[in-house]
Short mmCIF file of C-alpha atoms in Angstrom, two decimals:
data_model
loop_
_atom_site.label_atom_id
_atom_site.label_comp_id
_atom_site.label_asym_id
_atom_site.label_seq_id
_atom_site.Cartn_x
_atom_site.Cartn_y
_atom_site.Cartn_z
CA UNK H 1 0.00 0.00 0.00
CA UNK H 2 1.22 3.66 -0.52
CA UNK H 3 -0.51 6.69 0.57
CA UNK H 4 -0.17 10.39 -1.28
CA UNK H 5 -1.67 13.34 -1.13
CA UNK H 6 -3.43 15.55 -4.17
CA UNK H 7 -2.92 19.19 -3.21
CA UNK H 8 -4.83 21.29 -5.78
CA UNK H 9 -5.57 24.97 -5.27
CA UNK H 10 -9.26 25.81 -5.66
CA UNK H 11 -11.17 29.11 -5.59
CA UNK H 12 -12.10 30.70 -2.49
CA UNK H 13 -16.17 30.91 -2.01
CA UNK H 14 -16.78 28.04 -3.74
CA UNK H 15 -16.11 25.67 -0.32
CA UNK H 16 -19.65 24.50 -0.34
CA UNK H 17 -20.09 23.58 -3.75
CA UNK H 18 -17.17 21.50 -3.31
CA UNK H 19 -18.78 19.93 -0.28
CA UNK H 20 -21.93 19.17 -2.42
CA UNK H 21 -19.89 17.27 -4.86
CA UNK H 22 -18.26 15.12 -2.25
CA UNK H 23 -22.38 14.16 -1.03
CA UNK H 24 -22.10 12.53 -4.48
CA UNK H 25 -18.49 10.84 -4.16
CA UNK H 26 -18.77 7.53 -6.09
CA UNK H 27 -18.28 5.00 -3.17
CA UNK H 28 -19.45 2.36 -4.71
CA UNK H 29 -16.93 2.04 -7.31
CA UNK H 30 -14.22 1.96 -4.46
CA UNK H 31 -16.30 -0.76 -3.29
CA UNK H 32 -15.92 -2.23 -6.08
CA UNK H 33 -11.92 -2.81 -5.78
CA UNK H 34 -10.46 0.01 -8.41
CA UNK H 35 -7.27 -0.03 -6.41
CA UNK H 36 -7.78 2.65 -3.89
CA UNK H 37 -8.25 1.28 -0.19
CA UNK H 38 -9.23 4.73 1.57
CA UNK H 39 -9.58 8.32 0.89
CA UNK H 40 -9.46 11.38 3.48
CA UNK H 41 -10.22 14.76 1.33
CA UNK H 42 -9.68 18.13 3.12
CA UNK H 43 -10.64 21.80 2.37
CA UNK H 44 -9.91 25.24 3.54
CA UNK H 45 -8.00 28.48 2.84
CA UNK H 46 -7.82 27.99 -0.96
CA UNK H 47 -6.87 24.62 -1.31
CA UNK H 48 -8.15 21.32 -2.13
CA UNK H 49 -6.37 17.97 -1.00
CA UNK H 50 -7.26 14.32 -0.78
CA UNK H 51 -5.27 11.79 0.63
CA UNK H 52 -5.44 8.56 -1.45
CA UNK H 53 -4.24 5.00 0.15
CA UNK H 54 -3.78 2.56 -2.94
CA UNK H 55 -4.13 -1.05 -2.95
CA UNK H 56 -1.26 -3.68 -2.68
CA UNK H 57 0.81 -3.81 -5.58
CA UNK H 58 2.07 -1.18 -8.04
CA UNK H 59 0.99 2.30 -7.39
CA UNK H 60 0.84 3.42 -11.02
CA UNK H 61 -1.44 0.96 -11.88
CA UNK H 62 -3.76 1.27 -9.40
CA UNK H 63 -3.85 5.34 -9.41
CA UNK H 64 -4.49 4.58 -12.73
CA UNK H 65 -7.52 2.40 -12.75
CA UNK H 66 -8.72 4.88 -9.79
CA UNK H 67 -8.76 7.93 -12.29
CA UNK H 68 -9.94 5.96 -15.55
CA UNK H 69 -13.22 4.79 -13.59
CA UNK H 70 -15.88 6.54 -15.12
CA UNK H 71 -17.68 7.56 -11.55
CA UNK H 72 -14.44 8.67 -10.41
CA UNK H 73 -14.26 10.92 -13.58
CA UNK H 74 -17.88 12.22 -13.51
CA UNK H 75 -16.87 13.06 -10.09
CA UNK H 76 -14.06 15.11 -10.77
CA UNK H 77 -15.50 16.83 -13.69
CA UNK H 78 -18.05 18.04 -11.07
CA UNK H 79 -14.84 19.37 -9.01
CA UNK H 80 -13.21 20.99 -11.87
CA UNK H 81 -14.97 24.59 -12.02
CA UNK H 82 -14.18 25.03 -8.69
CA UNK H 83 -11.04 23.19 -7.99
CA UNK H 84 -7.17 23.13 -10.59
CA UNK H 85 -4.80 20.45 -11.39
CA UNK H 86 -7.48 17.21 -10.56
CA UNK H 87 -6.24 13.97 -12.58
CA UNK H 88 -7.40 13.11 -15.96
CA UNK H 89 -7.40 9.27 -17.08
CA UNK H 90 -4.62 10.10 -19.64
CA UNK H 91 -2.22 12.01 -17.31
CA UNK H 92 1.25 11.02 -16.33
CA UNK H 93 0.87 10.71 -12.12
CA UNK H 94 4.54 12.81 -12.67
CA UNK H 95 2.56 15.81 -14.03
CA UNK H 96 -0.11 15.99 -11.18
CA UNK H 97 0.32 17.73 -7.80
CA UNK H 98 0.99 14.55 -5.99
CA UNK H 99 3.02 14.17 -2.53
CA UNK H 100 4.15 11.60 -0.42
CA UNK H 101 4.99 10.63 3.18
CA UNK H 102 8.77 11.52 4.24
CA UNK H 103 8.11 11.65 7.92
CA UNK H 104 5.91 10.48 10.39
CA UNK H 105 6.58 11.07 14.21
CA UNK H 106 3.88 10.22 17.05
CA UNK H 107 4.42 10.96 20.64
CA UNK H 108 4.88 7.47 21.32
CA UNK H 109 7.68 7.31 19.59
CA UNK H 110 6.70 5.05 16.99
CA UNK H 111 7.57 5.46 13.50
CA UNK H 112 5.25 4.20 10.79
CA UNK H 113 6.59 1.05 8.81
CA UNK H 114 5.55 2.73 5.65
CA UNK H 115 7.51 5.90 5.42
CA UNK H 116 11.59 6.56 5.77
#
């Protein structure tokens, strides 16, 4: 599994439509196994993020099926007036606003397995 995060800048005001969309976020195509595992979006001062956990196996792949499902793309057609940058089936995941974990640090003292 591998976890990044889509940071896309979106327009200010517009926060509510963008909550509205998300009423409508395909679920049950996730259900369906397209290779993502969980998603945690996030909103506020201008910007648009959602953290994507993909399945086992290669990430490129998987991101890929994710973004070529045709709920997931009705879904972020419905995102694009108000939010930039969201992935299109045919993009390169080197060309889209992407970011992963470097660093993870809990007051336990535990570091996560999954980053460096």
């Amino acid at each position: 599994m591998q976890t990044v995060l889509l940071v896309c800048p979106m327009e200010l005001g517009k926060e509510q439509l963008v909550r509205e969309a998300h009423e409508r976020f395909p679920l049950a195509a996730l259900q369906r196994g397209i290779g993502v595992e969980r998603i945690v979006a996030f909103i506020g001062s201008g910007t648009y993020a959602l953290s994507l956990t993909t399945a086992d196996g290669d990430f490129q792949t998987n991101f890929a099926r994710f973004v070529a499902d045709p709920a997931v793309e009705r879904f972020f057609d419905a995102l694009r007036p108000y939010v930039r940058d969201l992935p299109r089936p045919d993009e390169k995941t080197a060309d889209l606003p992407l970011a992963t974990a470097m660093l993870l640090w809990q007051a336990n003292g535990e570091r996560d397995s999954t980053t460096p």
